[in-house]
Short mmCIF file of C-alpha atoms in Angstrom, two decimals:
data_model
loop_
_atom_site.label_atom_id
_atom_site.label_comp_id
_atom_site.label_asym_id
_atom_site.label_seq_id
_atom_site.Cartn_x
_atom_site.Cartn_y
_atom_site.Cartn_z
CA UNK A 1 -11.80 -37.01 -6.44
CA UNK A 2 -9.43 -34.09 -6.04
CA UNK A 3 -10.80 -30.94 -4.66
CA UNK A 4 -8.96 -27.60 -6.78
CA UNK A 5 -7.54 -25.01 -4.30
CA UNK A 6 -9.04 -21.52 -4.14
CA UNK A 7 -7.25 -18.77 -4.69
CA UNK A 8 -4.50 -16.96 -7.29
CA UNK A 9 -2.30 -18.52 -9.25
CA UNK A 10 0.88 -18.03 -8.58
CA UNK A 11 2.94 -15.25 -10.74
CA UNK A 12 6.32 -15.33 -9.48
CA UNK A 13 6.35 -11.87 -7.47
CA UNK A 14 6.84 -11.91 -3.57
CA UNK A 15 3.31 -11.56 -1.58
CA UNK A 16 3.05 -7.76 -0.48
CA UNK A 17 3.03 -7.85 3.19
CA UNK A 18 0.07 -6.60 5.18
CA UNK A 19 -0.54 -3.73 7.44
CA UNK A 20 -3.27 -2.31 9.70
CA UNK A 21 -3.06 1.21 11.38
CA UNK A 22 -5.69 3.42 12.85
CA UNK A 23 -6.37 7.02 11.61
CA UNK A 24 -7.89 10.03 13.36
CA UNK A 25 -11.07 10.63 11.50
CA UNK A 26 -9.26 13.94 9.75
CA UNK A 27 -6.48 12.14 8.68
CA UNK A 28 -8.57 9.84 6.94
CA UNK A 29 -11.24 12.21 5.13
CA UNK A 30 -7.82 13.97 3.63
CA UNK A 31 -6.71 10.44 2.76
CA UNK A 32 -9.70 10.26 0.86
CA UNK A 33 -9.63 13.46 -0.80
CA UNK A 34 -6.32 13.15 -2.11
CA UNK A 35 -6.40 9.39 -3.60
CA UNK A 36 -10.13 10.75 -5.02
CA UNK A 37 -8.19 13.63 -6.94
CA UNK A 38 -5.38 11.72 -8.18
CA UNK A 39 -7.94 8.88 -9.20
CA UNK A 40 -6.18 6.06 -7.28
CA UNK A 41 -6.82 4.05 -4.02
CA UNK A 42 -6.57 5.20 -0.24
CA UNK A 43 -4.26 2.46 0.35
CA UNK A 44 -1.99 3.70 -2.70
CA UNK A 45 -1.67 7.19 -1.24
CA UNK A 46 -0.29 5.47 1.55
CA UNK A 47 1.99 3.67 0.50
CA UNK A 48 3.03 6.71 -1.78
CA UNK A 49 3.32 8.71 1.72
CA UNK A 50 5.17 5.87 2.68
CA UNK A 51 8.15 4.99 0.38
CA UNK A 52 8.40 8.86 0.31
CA UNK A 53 9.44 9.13 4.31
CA UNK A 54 11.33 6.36 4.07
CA UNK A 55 13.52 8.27 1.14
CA UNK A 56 13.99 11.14 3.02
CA UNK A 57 14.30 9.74 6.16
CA UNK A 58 17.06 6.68 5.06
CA UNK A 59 18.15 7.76 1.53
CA UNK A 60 20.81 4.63 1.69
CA UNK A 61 18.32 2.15 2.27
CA UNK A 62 16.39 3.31 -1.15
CA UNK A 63 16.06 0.20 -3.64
CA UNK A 64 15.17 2.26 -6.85
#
């Protein structure tokens, strides 16, 4: 008998890789308040905050 894998199907996009960083308690509660106003996730403010820098930090390197 063959035992189905868990997990997503496949849908042709590369995995989004993974990263963990720790906040100062402040940092965080703003975090919070801003992804709460704009209706989206902490984790998409983030990485919001985070293609942003990289734009203005290595306009070159920008893939848009």
């Amino acid at each position: 008998m063959a035992v189905a894998k868990r997990g997503r199907k496949p849908s042709g996009k590369p995995r989004a890789a993974r990263a963990s960083a720790s906040l100062q308690p402040e940092l965080y509660q703003t975090l919070q308040a801003i992804a709460k106003q704009k209706k989206v996730s902490v984790a998409w403010v983030i990485r919001d905050a985070a293609e942003k820098y990289i734009a203005a930090q290595w306009p070159l390197l920008e893939t848009k």
